[in-house]
Short mmCIF file of C-alpha atoms and ligand atoms in Angstrom, two decimals:
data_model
loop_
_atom_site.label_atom_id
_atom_site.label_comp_id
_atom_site.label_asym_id
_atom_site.label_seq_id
_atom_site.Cartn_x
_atom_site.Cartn_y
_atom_site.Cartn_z
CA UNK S 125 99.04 123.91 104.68
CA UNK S 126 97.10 123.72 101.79
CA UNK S 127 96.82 121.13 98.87
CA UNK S 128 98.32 123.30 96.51
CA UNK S 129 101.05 124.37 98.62
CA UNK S 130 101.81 120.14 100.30
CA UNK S 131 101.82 119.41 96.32
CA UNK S 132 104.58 122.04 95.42
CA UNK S 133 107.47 119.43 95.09
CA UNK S 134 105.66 117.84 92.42
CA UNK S 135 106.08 121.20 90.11
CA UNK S 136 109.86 122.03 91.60
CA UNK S 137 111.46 118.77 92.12
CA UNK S 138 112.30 118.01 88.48
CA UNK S 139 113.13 121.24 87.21
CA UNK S 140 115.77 121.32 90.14
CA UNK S 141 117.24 117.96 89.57
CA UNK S 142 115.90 116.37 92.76
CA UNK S 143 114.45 113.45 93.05
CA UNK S 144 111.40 112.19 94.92
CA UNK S 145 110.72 109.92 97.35
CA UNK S 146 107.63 108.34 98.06
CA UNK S 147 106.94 105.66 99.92
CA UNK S 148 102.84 103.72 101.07
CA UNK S 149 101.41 104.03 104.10
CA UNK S 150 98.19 102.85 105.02
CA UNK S 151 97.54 103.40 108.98
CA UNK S 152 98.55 106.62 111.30
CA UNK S 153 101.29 105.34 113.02
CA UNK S 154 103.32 103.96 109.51
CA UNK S 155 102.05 107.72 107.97
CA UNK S 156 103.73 109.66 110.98
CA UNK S 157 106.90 107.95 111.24
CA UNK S 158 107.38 108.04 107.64
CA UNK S 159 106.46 112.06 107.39
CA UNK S 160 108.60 112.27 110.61
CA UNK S 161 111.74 111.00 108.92
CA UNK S 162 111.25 113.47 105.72
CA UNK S 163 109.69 111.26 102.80
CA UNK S 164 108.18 113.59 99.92
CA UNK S 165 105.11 111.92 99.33
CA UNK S 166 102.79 109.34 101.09
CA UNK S 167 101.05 107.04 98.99
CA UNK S 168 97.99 105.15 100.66
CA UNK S 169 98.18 102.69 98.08
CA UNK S 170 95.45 99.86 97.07
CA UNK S 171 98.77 97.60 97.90
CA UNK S 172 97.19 97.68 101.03
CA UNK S 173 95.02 94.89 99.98
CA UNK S 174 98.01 92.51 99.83
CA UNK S 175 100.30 93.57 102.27
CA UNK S 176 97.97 94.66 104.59
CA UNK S 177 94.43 92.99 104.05
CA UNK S 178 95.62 89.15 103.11
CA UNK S 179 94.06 89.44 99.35
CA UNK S 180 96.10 87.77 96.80
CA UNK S 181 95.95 91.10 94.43
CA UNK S 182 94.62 94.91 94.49
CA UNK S 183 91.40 93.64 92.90
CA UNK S 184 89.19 92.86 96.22
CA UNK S 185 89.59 96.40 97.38
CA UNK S 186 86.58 98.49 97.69
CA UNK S 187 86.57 102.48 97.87
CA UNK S 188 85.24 102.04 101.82
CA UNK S 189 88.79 100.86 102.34
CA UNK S 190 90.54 103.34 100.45
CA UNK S 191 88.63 106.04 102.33
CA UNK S 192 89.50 104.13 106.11
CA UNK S 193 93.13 103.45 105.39
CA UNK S 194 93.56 106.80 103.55
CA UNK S 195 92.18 108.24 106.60
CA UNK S 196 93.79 106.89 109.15
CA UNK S 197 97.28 107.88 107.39
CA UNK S 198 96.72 111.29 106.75
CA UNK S 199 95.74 111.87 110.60
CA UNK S 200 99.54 110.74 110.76
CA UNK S 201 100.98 113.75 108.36
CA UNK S 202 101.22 117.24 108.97
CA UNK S 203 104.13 117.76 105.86
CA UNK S 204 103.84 115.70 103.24
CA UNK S 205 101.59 115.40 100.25
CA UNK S 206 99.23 112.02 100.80
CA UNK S 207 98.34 110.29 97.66
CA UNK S 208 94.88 108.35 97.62
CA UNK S 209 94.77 105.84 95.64
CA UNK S 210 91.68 104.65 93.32
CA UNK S 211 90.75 101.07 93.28
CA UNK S 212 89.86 99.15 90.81
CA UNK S 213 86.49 100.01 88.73
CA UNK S 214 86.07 103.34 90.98
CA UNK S 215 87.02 105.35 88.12
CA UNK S 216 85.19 103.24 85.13
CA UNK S 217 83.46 106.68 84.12
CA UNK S 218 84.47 110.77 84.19
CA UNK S 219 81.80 111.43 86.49
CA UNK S 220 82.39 108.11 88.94
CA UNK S 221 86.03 109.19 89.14
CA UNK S 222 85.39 112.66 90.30
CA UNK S 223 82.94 111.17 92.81
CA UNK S 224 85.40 108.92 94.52
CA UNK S 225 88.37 111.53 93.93
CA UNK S 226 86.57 113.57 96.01
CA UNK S 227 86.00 110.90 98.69
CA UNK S 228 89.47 110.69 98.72
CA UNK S 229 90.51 114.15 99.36
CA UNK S 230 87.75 114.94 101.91
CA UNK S 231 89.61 111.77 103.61
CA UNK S 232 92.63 113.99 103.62
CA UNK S 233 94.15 113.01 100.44
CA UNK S 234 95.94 116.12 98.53
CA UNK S 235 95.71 114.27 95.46
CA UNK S 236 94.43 110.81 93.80
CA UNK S 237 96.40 108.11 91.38
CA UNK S 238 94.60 106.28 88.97
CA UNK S 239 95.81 103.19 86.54
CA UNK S 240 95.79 103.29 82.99
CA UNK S 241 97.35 105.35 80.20
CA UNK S 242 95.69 107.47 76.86
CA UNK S 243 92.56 105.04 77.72
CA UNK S 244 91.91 106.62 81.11
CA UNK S 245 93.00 110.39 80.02
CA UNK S 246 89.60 112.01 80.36
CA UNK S 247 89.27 110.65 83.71
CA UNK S 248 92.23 112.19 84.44
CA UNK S 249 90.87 115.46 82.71
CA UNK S 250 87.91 115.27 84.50
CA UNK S 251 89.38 114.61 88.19
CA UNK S 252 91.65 117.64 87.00
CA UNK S 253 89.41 120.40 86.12
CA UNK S 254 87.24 119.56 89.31
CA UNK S 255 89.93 121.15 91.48
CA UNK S 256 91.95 117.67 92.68
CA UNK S 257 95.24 116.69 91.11
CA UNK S 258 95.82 113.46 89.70
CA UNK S 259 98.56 110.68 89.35
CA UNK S 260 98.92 108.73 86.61
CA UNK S 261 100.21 105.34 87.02
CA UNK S 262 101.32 103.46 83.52
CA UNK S 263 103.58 99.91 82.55
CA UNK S 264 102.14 97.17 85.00
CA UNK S 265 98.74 97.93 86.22
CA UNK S 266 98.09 95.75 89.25
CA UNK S 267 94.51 96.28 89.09
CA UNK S 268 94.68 94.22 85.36
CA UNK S 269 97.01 91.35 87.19
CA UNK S 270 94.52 88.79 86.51
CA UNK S 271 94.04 89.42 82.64
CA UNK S 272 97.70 89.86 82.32
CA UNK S 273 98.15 86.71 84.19
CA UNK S 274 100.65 87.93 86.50
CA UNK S 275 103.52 90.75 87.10
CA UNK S 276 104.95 90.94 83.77
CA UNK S 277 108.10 93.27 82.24
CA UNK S 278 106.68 96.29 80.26
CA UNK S 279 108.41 97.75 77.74
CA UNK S 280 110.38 95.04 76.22
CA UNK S 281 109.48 95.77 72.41
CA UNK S 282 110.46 99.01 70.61
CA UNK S 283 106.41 99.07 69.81
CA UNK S 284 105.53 98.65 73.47
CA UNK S 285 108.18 101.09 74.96
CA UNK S 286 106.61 103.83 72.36
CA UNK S 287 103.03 102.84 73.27
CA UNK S 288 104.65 103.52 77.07
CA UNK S 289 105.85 107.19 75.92
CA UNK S 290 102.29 107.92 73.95
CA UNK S 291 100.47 107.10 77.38
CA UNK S 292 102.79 108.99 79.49
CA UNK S 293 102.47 111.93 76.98
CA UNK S 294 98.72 111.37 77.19
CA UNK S 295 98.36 111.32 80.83
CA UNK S 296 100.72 114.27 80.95
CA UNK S 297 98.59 115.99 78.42
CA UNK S 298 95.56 115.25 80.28
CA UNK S 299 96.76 116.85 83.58
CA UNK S 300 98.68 115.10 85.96
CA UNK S 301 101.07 115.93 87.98
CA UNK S 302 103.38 112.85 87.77
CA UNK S 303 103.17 109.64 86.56
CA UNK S 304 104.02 106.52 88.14
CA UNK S 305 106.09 104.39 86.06
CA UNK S 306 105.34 100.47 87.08
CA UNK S 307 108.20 97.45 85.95
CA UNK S 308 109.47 98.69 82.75
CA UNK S 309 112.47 97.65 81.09
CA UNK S 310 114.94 100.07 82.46
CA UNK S 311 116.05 100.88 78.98
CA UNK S 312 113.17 102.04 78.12
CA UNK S 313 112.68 104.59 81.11
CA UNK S 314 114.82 107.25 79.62
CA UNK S 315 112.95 108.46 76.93
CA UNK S 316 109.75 108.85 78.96
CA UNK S 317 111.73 110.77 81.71
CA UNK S 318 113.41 113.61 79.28
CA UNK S 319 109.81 113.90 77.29
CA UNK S 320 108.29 114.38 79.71
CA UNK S 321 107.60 118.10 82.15
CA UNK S 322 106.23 115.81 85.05
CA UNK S 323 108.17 113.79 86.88
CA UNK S 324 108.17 109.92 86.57
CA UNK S 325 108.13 107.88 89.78
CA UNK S 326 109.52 104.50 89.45
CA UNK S 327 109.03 101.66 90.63
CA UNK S 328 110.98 98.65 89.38
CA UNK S 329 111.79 100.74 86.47
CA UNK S 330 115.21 101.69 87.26
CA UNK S 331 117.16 104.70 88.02
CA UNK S 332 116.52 106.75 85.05
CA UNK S 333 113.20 108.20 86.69
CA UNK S 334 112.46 111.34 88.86
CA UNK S 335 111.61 109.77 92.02
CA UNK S 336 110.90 106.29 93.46
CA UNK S 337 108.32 104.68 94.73
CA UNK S 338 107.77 101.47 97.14
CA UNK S 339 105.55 99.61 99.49
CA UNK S 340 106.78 100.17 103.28
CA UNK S 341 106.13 96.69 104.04
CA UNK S 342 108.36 95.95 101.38
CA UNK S 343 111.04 98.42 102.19
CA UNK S 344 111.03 97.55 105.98
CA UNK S 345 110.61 93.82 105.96
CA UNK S 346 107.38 94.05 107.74
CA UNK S 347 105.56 91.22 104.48
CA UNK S 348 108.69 88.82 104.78
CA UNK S 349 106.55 86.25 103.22
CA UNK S 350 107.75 87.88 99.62
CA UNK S 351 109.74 90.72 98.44
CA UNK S 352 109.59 91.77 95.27
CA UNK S 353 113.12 91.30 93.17
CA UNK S 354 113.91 94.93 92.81
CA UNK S 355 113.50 95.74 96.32
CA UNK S 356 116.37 95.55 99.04
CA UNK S 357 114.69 95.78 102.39
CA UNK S 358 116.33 98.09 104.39
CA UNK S 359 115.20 97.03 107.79
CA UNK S 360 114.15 93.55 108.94
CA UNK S 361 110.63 95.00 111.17
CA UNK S 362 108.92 91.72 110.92
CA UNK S 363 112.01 89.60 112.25
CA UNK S 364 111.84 92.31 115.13
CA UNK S 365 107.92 91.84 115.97
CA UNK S 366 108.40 87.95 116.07
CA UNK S 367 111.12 88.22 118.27
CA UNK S 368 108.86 90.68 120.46
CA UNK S 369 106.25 88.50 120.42
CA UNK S 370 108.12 84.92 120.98
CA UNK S 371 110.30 86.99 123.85
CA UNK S 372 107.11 87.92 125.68
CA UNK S 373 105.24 84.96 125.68
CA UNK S 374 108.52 83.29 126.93
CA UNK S 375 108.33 86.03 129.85
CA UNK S 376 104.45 85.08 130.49
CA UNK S 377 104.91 81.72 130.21
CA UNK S 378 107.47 81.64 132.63
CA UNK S 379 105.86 83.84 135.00
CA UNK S 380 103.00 81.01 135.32
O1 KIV A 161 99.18 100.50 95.34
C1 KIV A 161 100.35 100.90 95.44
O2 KIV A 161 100.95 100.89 96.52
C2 KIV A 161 100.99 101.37 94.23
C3 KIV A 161 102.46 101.60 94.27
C4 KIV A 161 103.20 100.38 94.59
C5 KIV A 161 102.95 102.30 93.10
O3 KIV A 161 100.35 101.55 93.25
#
């Protein structure tokens, strides 16, 4: 299957009232299982550098491990759309972000997300008109955790939730195919979702979006060192892979 053709739920989706669900996936078997069991989308996130690399933020992540992890997951899908993601100052420029974009896809990514809003839309444009769809990504911007000084509420201000709309319009404008919408006051969600033709993926941004978005580690349990406060695991993996693990050294041990 083609890009164009793995990408198709990004146009239809909305216009039918369905929702989409995408969850990361950074590694083959985590990509199978979770195109096995139907998700819409894969994202190979720069998450990865927390949940998956031991860095405190996104910021440490380089484009050599977007292109491993990206990668390794898409060897894992044979239905879904896999997002690469861009990390941090791989897109500072037009022409830099079409270089990596491209990196991306010949990793088997079917399309690329960036950070940033109306200040990154002719990156967007330019990723666009070389052939590769784009993602926006707008309201918290991990990659700017450290000059934000942490994982703050977007939104809160009527000001700020109409800056929120003029960047989704922009990166709309500019291209994209969706946007993802990052902790925004839910109130301020709706507005973006009806003006806009793409659909908004949420992700602590409440239900008023087009789709959802979270980190599998999150969603499974498998980073049970935090979870962030809008997620409710829905599995408990890494209680199950300690258990494993203490039950067969137990069984070694006692085989000694
Ligand atoms: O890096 C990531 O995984 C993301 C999602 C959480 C939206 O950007």
């Amino acid at each position: 299957m083609n890009a164009n053709s793995r990408l198709e739920i990004f146009h239809t989706a909305k216009p039918q009232g369905k929702k989409i669900a995408m969850l990361t996936a950074y590694d083959y078997p985590t990509a199978r299982l979770l195109d096995e069991a139907g998700v819409d989308t894969i994202l190979v996130g720069d998450s990865l550098g927390m949940v998956v690399l031991g860095y405190p933020d996104t910021t440490l992540v380089t484009m050599d491990d977007m292109v491993h992890h990206t990668r390794a997951a898409a060897r894992g899908v044979q239905r879904a759309p896999v997002i690469g993601d861009l990390p941090i100052h791989s897109y500072d420029t037009p022409e830099q972000a079409v270089a990596n974009a491209r990196r991306l896809v010949e990793a088997g990514a079917h399309a690329v997300k960036l950070e940033g809003g109306a200040d990154h839309a002719t990156q967007i444009a330019a990723i666009t008109a070389a052939g590769i769809a784009v993602v926006g990504h707008i309201g918290m911007l991990p990659q700017s955790v450290r000059e934000e000084g942490g994982y703050k509420i977007k939104g809160k201000t009527p000001e700020a939730a109409e800056q929120l709309l003029h960047d989704a319009l922009a990166v709309e404008a500019a291209g994209a195919i969706a946007v993802v919408v990052e902790l925004v006051k839910h109130e301020a969600m709706r507005p973006i979702t009806q003006a806009l033709r793409i659909p908004t993926i949420g992700i602590g941004s409440g239900e008023d979006c087009d789709g959802q978005v979270i980190v599998i580690h999150d969603l499974a349990g498998l980073f049970p060192w935090f979870t962030p406060k809008f997620v409710k695991p829905l599995a408990t993996a890494g209680a199950t892979i300690r258990e494993a693990a203490a039950a067969y050294t137990a069984k070694v041990h006692g085989a000694s």
